[in-house]
């Protein structure tokens, strides 16, 4: 029987992101569910992990209106005795532009554990995007030292299986291997369109002792910002798919109404007026779909630019031989898939604008004739 693969001194970082602003509420106005991220960190993460400090942490209300490096009233650090080890950690909370960012760090110090026991960092999946319900989603980054330096990829798979309590098959969501600060990184992503259903996991296995020394506060700053911009690209893409689907639905409804109208011409004035109102309302909503799609495209482009700036700063820190592919390949994905798809959807819906306008003009002319 094979011995379970083991890791030493694991550190798990949960990066959770949630939109603070909602344009529907007004310019730079707070969303109705803006505080959900803090409520769920207390109720889901704090309760799930059984950590009193997490269940009771408080956000400084006076800091919520302005971007702040620290939203907490006091430092949130904690330790908890488990069966044969001590779980330690900390929480940082801040507002970055129009979003809230939480970084929950959990770690075992001077400890070796089987990778299969990593579920103790995430009991009952309490740190998942689904559990926390954050609008922009979460990323997990696990840093650990292999107990035996042999098959890094298999060890990374075991870590993912351990973190998710075998709810996910690692091979099904494996993306690629990278290298940063002389140590390999493995990216896993189930690519769910809904951010709350998405698993984005990075396993970073120390191969060079110097790697840990390069994890400076400056690096942490740019990494957290980069991950925020990543999620702020994925979220508008998710919303754009919904607006495009709704636009397609409206166009399909109009096609059916016009086909029925051509086969059974309406001559009654009241029916013509009702038809005009219905087509006009659909046209208004169709144009709203187009406007929101355009906003999604602009948001993706802005955050792509911000992502690239943060990535450039990380590039300055890397060492010879590094290849942080999981960071750089996302830009290609953004250009070729996210921006390209939204632009294609926009062009398709724009072609349907004339159909609505022509239908409105035609029915309005018939109303005038009947009157």
Short mmCIF file of C-alpha atoms in Angstrom, two decimals:
data_model
loop_
_atom_site.label_atom_id
_atom_site.label_comp_id
_atom_site.label_asym_id
_atom_site.label_seq_id
_atom_site.Cartn_x
_atom_site.Cartn_y
_atom_site.Cartn_z
CA UNK A 1 0.00 0.00 0.00
CA UNK A 2 1.39 3.39 -1.01
CA UNK A 3 2.14 5.81 1.80
CA UNK A 4 0.11 9.05 1.60
CA UNK A 5 2.12 11.97 0.24
CA UNK A 6 3.04 14.47 2.88
CA UNK A 7 3.80 18.19 3.06
CA UNK A 8 5.54 20.35 5.65
CA UNK A 9 4.47 23.73 7.03
CA UNK A 10 1.45 24.31 4.73
CA UNK A 11 0.14 27.87 4.37
CA UNK A 12 -3.27 28.44 2.79
CA UNK A 13 -4.28 31.89 1.59
CA UNK A 14 -7.94 32.46 0.82
CA UNK A 15 -8.42 35.53 -1.37
CA UNK A 16 -12.11 36.50 -1.41
CA UNK A 17 -13.44 39.41 -3.48
CA UNK A 18 -16.83 41.11 -3.42
CA UNK A 19 -18.22 44.17 -5.19
CA UNK A 20 -18.75 47.07 -2.82
CA UNK A 21 -20.45 49.40 -5.34
CA UNK A 22 -23.59 48.95 -7.40
CA UNK A 23 -24.21 51.30 -10.35
CA UNK A 24 -27.96 50.62 -10.09
CA UNK A 25 -27.91 52.30 -6.67
CA UNK A 26 -26.16 55.41 -8.04
CA UNK A 27 -22.66 56.72 -8.70
CA UNK A 28 -20.23 55.07 -6.24
CA UNK A 29 -23.13 53.99 -4.06
CA UNK A 30 -22.85 50.94 -1.85
CA UNK A 31 -24.51 47.75 -3.02
CA UNK A 32 -27.34 46.40 -0.87
CA UNK A 33 -25.37 43.22 -0.19
CA UNK A 34 -21.96 44.91 0.11
CA UNK A 35 -21.38 43.66 3.67
CA UNK A 36 -22.16 40.05 2.74
CA UNK A 37 -18.47 39.19 2.49
CA UNK A 38 -17.86 40.08 6.17
CA UNK A 39 -21.07 38.42 7.35
CA UNK A 40 -20.23 35.15 5.61
CA UNK A 41 -16.61 35.17 6.75
CA UNK A 42 -17.95 35.34 10.29
CA UNK A 43 -20.88 32.97 9.88
CA UNK A 44 -19.46 30.45 7.41
CA UNK A 45 -15.66 30.55 7.71
CA UNK A 46 -15.51 31.45 11.40
CA UNK A 47 -18.15 28.91 12.40
CA UNK A 48 -16.85 26.23 10.05
CA UNK A 49 -13.32 26.52 11.38
CA UNK A 50 -14.52 26.95 14.95
CA UNK A 51 -12.39 30.05 15.51
CA UNK A 52 -13.85 32.61 17.91
CA UNK A 53 -11.76 35.50 16.58
CA UNK A 54 -13.13 34.93 13.08
CA UNK A 55 -16.70 34.69 14.32
CA UNK A 56 -16.39 38.01 16.16
CA UNK A 57 -14.14 40.27 14.06
CA UNK A 58 -15.48 43.77 13.45
CA UNK A 59 -15.16 46.09 10.46
CA UNK A 60 -14.38 49.73 11.22
CA UNK A 61 -17.51 51.51 9.98
CA UNK A 62 -15.67 54.83 9.67
CA UNK A 63 -13.36 53.28 7.05
CA UNK A 64 -16.05 51.80 4.83
CA UNK A 65 -16.64 54.96 2.83
CA UNK A 66 -13.04 55.34 1.64
CA UNK A 67 -10.42 52.93 0.28
CA UNK A 68 -8.47 51.70 3.30
CA UNK A 69 -5.56 49.32 3.74
CA UNK A 70 -7.13 47.91 6.89
CA UNK A 71 -10.86 47.86 7.57
CA UNK A 72 -10.59 45.92 10.83
CA UNK A 73 -11.06 47.59 14.20
CA UNK A 74 -8.16 45.53 15.55
CA UNK A 75 -5.70 42.95 14.24
CA UNK A 76 -7.37 39.58 13.70
CA UNK A 77 -4.86 36.85 14.52
CA UNK A 78 -5.70 33.52 16.08
CA UNK A 79 -4.55 30.05 17.03
CA UNK A 80 -6.52 26.91 17.73
CA UNK A 81 -5.38 23.65 19.25
CA UNK A 82 -6.30 20.61 17.20
CA UNK A 83 -5.75 16.94 17.95
CA UNK A 84 -2.01 16.88 17.37
CA UNK A 85 -1.18 20.30 15.95
CA UNK A 86 -1.92 23.99 16.28
CA UNK A 87 -3.81 25.87 13.56
CA UNK A 88 -2.69 29.48 13.31
CA UNK A 89 -3.81 32.30 11.08
CA UNK A 90 -4.83 35.86 10.46
CA UNK A 91 -7.34 37.93 8.50
CA UNK A 92 -6.82 41.17 6.60
CA UNK A 93 -9.70 43.17 5.14
CA UNK A 94 -9.55 46.15 2.84
CA UNK A 95 -11.40 48.08 0.20
CA UNK A 96 -9.65 48.31 -3.16
CA UNK A 97 -11.41 50.81 -5.44
CA UNK A 98 -14.99 49.56 -5.85
CA UNK A 99 -14.50 46.15 -4.24
CA UNK A 100 -13.81 44.53 -0.89
CA UNK A 101 -10.88 42.15 -0.54
CA UNK A 102 -10.33 39.66 2.28
CA UNK A 103 -7.20 37.59 2.77
CA UNK A 104 -7.58 34.75 5.26
CA UNK A 105 -4.29 32.99 6.04
CA UNK A 106 -4.22 29.57 7.73
CA UNK A 107 -1.05 27.63 8.51
CA UNK A 108 0.66 24.88 10.48
CA UNK A 109 4.13 25.72 11.74
CA UNK A 110 6.87 23.09 12.13
CA UNK A 111 4.37 20.42 11.16
CA UNK A 112 4.25 17.60 8.62
CA UNK A 113 0.85 16.29 7.52
CA UNK A 114 -0.55 14.07 4.76
CA UNK A 115 -1.91 16.12 1.87
CA UNK A 116 -5.23 14.32 2.39
CA UNK A 117 -5.67 16.14 5.73
CA UNK A 118 -5.71 19.60 4.16
CA UNK A 119 -9.50 19.53 4.41
CA UNK A 120 -8.93 20.73 7.98
CA UNK A 121 -8.21 24.14 6.40
CA UNK A 122 -11.60 23.96 4.69
CA UNK A 123 -14.05 21.93 6.82
CA UNK A 124 -17.39 21.36 5.12
CA UNK A 125 -16.10 23.43 2.18
CA UNK A 126 -16.67 26.58 4.24
CA UNK A 127 -14.07 28.58 2.26
CA UNK A 128 -15.56 27.94 -1.18
CA UNK A 129 -17.06 30.71 -3.29
CA UNK A 130 -20.42 28.97 -3.01
CA UNK A 131 -20.30 28.98 0.79
CA UNK A 132 -19.07 32.57 1.10
CA UNK A 133 -21.38 33.83 -1.66
CA UNK A 134 -18.97 36.60 -2.71
CA UNK A 135 -19.90 38.21 -6.02
CA UNK A 136 -16.41 38.22 -7.57
CA UNK A 137 -15.33 34.80 -6.31
CA UNK A 138 -12.33 33.34 -4.49
CA UNK A 139 -8.83 32.04 -5.17
CA UNK A 140 -7.01 29.57 -2.92
CA UNK A 141 -3.21 29.63 -2.85
CA UNK A 142 -1.48 26.83 -0.95
CA UNK A 143 2.24 27.11 -0.24
CA UNK A 144 3.96 24.02 1.17
CA UNK A 145 7.25 22.16 1.38
CA UNK A 146 7.19 18.61 -0.03
CA UNK A 147 8.21 16.05 2.56
CA UNK A 148 9.73 13.96 -0.24
CA UNK A 149 11.01 15.64 -3.39
CA UNK A 150 9.76 13.33 -6.14
CA UNK A 151 6.53 13.79 -8.11
CA UNK A 152 5.50 17.44 -7.65
CA UNK A 153 2.48 17.27 -9.96
CA UNK A 154 1.02 14.25 -8.19
CA UNK A 155 1.60 15.93 -4.84
CA UNK A 156 -0.18 19.04 -6.13
CA UNK A 157 -3.13 16.86 -7.23
CA UNK A 158 -3.25 15.31 -3.76
CA UNK A 159 -3.28 18.79 -2.20
CA UNK A 160 -6.26 19.84 -4.33
CA UNK A 161 -8.09 16.63 -3.46
CA UNK A 162 -7.31 17.21 0.22
CA UNK A 163 -8.47 20.84 0.22
CA UNK A 164 -11.78 19.93 -1.40
CA UNK A 165 -12.25 16.68 0.57
CA UNK A 166 -12.24 14.80 -2.77
CA UNK A 167 -15.27 16.74 -4.03
CA UNK A 168 -13.24 17.61 -7.14
CA UNK A 169 -11.08 15.39 -9.33
CA UNK A 170 -7.83 17.39 -9.76
CA UNK A 171 -7.10 16.02 -13.23
CA UNK A 172 -10.43 17.38 -14.47
CA UNK A 173 -9.57 21.00 -13.58
CA UNK A 174 -5.78 21.04 -14.02
CA UNK A 175 -4.67 23.97 -16.20
CA UNK A 176 -0.88 24.29 -16.30
CA UNK A 177 2.46 24.30 -14.50
CA UNK A 178 4.45 27.46 -13.88
CA UNK A 179 7.51 28.49 -11.93
CA UNK A 180 8.05 31.52 -9.74
CA UNK A 181 10.93 32.32 -7.38
CA UNK A 182 12.52 29.01 -8.35
CA UNK A 183 9.63 26.77 -7.27
CA UNK A 184 6.83 25.13 -9.26
CA UNK A 185 3.23 26.32 -9.19
CA UNK A 186 0.24 24.31 -10.39
CA UNK A 187 -2.99 25.99 -11.44
CA UNK A 188 -6.41 24.37 -11.20
CA UNK A 189 -9.59 26.01 -12.46
CA UNK A 190 -12.98 24.43 -13.09
CA UNK A 191 -13.85 27.43 -15.34
CA UNK A 192 -17.42 27.69 -14.03
CA UNK A 193 -19.03 30.81 -15.49
CA UNK A 194 -20.75 31.71 -12.21
CA UNK A 195 -18.04 33.17 -9.91
CA UNK A 196 -19.63 31.64 -6.81
CA UNK A 197 -19.33 28.16 -8.37
CA UNK A 198 -15.77 28.61 -9.55
CA UNK A 199 -12.77 26.86 -8.05
CA UNK A 200 -9.47 28.60 -8.75
CA UNK A 201 -6.63 26.92 -6.87
CA UNK A 202 -2.87 27.48 -6.97
CA UNK A 203 -0.53 24.92 -5.39
CA UNK A 204 2.99 26.30 -4.85
CA UNK A 205 5.55 23.68 -3.79
CA UNK A 206 8.87 24.86 -2.44
CA UNK A 207 11.80 23.49 -4.38
CA UNK A 208 14.32 26.19 -3.49
CA UNK A 209 14.74 27.28 0.15
CA UNK A 210 15.11 30.87 -1.06
CA UNK A 211 11.54 30.94 -2.41
CA UNK A 212 9.97 31.64 0.95
CA UNK A 213 12.35 34.56 1.55
CA UNK A 214 11.08 36.22 -1.65
CA UNK A 215 7.46 36.26 -0.45
CA UNK A 216 7.68 39.87 0.68
CA UNK A 217 4.92 42.30 1.64
CA UNK A 218 5.45 44.02 -1.71
CA UNK A 219 4.88 40.76 -3.57
CA UNK A 220 1.77 40.03 -1.49
CA UNK A 221 0.40 43.48 -2.35
CA UNK A 222 0.75 43.05 -6.10
CA UNK A 223 -0.45 39.45 -6.06
CA UNK A 224 -3.65 40.34 -4.18
CA UNK A 225 -4.34 43.23 -6.56
CA UNK A 226 -3.62 41.06 -9.60
CA UNK A 227 -6.04 38.39 -8.37
CA UNK A 228 -8.69 41.05 -7.76
CA UNK A 229 -8.34 42.31 -11.34
CA UNK A 230 -8.53 38.73 -12.58
CA UNK A 231 -11.87 38.24 -10.83
CA UNK A 232 -13.06 41.66 -12.02
CA UNK A 233 -12.49 40.45 -15.59
CA UNK A 234 -14.33 37.18 -15.10
CA UNK A 235 -17.36 38.76 -13.40
CA UNK A 236 -18.39 41.17 -16.22
CA UNK A 237 -17.81 38.37 -18.72
CA UNK A 238 -20.27 36.25 -16.73
CA UNK A 239 -22.78 39.12 -16.71
CA UNK A 240 -22.24 39.78 -20.43
CA UNK A 241 -23.26 36.21 -21.23
CA UNK A 242 -26.55 36.83 -19.41
CA UNK A 243 -27.25 40.10 -21.23
CA UNK A 244 -26.46 38.50 -24.58
CA UNK A 245 -28.78 35.57 -23.83
CA UNK A 246 -31.56 38.00 -22.89
CA UNK A 247 -31.01 39.97 -26.10
CA UNK A 248 -31.25 36.77 -28.12
CA UNK A 249 -34.44 35.86 -26.29
CA UNK A 250 -36.03 39.25 -27.09
CA UNK A 251 -35.02 39.00 -30.75
CA UNK A 252 -36.57 35.52 -30.92
CA UNK A 253 -39.81 36.79 -29.41
CA UNK A 254 -39.97 39.61 -31.95
CA UNK A 255 -39.38 37.19 -34.82
CA UNK A 256 -42.32 35.09 -33.69
CA UNK A 257 -44.59 38.11 -33.29
CA UNK A 258 -43.71 39.46 -36.73
CA UNK A 259 -44.20 36.05 -38.36
CA UNK A 260 -47.62 35.75 -36.71
CA UNK A 261 -48.44 39.33 -37.72
CA UNK A 262 -47.58 38.69 -41.37
CA UNK A 263 -49.77 35.57 -41.45
CA UNK A 264 -52.64 37.12 -39.50
CA UNK A 265 -52.62 40.87 -40.15
CA UNK A 266 -54.08 42.94 -37.31
CA UNK A 267 -56.64 45.50 -38.45
CA UNK A 268 -58.21 46.47 -35.13
CA UNK A 269 -56.79 49.81 -33.89
CA UNK A 270 -56.65 48.70 -30.26
CA UNK A 271 -54.76 45.52 -31.15
CA UNK A 272 -52.34 47.52 -33.28
CA UNK A 273 -51.65 49.91 -30.40
CA UNK A 274 -51.07 47.01 -28.00
CA UNK A 275 -48.71 45.41 -30.49
CA UNK A 276 -46.84 48.70 -30.88
CA UNK A 277 -46.43 49.08 -27.11
CA UNK A 278 -45.19 45.49 -26.79
CA UNK A 279 -42.62 45.78 -29.58
CA UNK A 280 -41.48 49.19 -28.32
CA UNK A 281 -40.96 47.84 -24.78
CA UNK A 282 -38.97 44.91 -26.12
CA UNK A 283 -36.92 47.35 -28.18
CA UNK A 284 -36.11 49.41 -25.09
CA UNK A 285 -34.99 46.31 -23.20
CA UNK A 286 -33.00 45.10 -26.20
CA UNK A 287 -31.12 48.41 -26.28
CA UNK A 288 -30.48 48.06 -22.55
CA UNK A 289 -28.88 44.67 -23.21
CA UNK A 290 -26.60 46.32 -25.75
CA UNK A 291 -25.67 49.12 -23.35
CA UNK A 292 -24.83 46.72 -20.54
CA UNK A 293 -22.81 44.54 -22.90
CA UNK A 294 -20.80 47.61 -23.88
CA UNK A 295 -20.23 48.41 -20.20
CA UNK A 296 -19.04 44.84 -19.61
CA UNK A 297 -16.55 45.15 -22.46
CA UNK A 298 -15.21 48.44 -21.06
CA UNK A 299 -14.90 46.95 -17.57
CA UNK A 300 -12.97 43.95 -18.86
CA UNK A 301 -10.57 46.20 -20.80
CA UNK A 302 -9.94 48.47 -17.80
CA UNK A 303 -9.19 45.57 -15.50
CA UNK A 304 -7.05 43.86 -18.12
CA UNK A 305 -4.89 47.00 -18.13
CA UNK A 306 -4.71 47.01 -14.33
CA UNK A 307 -3.87 43.30 -14.32
CA UNK A 308 -1.03 43.93 -16.75
CA UNK A 309 0.40 46.69 -14.53
CA UNK A 310 0.39 44.43 -11.45
CA UNK A 311 1.93 41.59 -13.48
CA UNK A 312 4.73 43.90 -14.65
CA UNK A 313 5.64 44.60 -11.01
CA UNK A 314 5.75 40.87 -10.24
CA UNK A 315 7.93 40.30 -13.30
CA UNK A 316 10.46 42.71 -11.80
CA UNK A 317 10.78 40.45 -8.75
CA UNK A 318 11.17 37.10 -10.48
CA UNK A 319 14.48 35.24 -10.62
CA UNK A 320 16.37 33.65 -13.48
CA UNK A 321 14.59 30.63 -14.92
CA UNK A 322 11.13 31.65 -13.74
CA UNK A 323 8.13 31.14 -16.00
CA UNK A 324 4.94 32.32 -14.25
CA UNK A 325 2.73 30.95 -17.01
CA UNK A 326 -0.49 30.91 -14.98
CA UNK A 327 -0.14 34.65 -14.53
CA UNK A 328 0.77 35.54 -18.12
CA UNK A 329 -1.51 33.11 -19.98
CA UNK A 330 -4.56 34.75 -18.44
CA UNK A 331 -3.91 37.86 -20.55
CA UNK A 332 -4.12 35.76 -23.73
CA UNK A 333 -7.32 34.15 -22.45
CA UNK A 334 -8.71 37.61 -21.74
CA UNK A 335 -7.95 38.87 -25.26
CA UNK A 336 -8.91 35.78 -27.22
CA UNK A 337 -11.93 34.63 -25.25
CA UNK A 338 -13.42 37.22 -22.93
CA UNK A 339 -12.99 40.44 -24.92
CA UNK A 340 -13.35 38.67 -28.26
CA UNK A 341 -16.58 36.91 -27.23
CA UNK A 342 -18.18 40.09 -25.86
CA UNK A 343 -17.29 42.00 -29.02
CA UNK A 344 -18.76 39.24 -31.18
CA UNK A 345 -21.96 39.23 -29.11
CA UNK A 346 -22.18 43.01 -29.37
CA UNK A 347 -21.88 42.93 -33.15
CA UNK A 348 -24.55 40.25 -33.37
CA UNK A 349 -27.04 42.20 -31.25
CA UNK A 350 -26.31 45.48 -33.03
CA UNK A 351 -27.42 43.85 -36.24
CA UNK A 352 -30.82 43.25 -34.65
CA UNK A 353 -31.39 46.87 -33.66
CA UNK A 354 -32.75 47.75 -37.10
CA UNK A 355 -35.25 44.91 -36.89
CA UNK A 356 -36.86 46.44 -33.80
CA UNK A 357 -36.83 49.95 -35.21
CA UNK A 358 -38.29 48.88 -38.56
CA UNK A 359 -41.03 46.93 -36.79
CA UNK A 360 -41.89 49.93 -34.61
CA UNK A 361 -41.98 52.27 -37.62
CA UNK A 362 -44.15 49.88 -39.64
CA UNK A 363 -46.71 49.30 -36.85
CA UNK A 364 -46.79 53.01 -35.96
CA UNK A 365 -47.55 53.81 -39.62
CA UNK A 366 -50.43 51.33 -39.61
CA UNK A 367 -51.79 52.90 -36.41
CA UNK A 368 -51.72 56.34 -38.01
CA UNK A 369 -53.53 55.03 -41.08
CA UNK A 370 -56.23 53.36 -38.96
CA UNK A 371 -56.67 56.54 -36.92
#
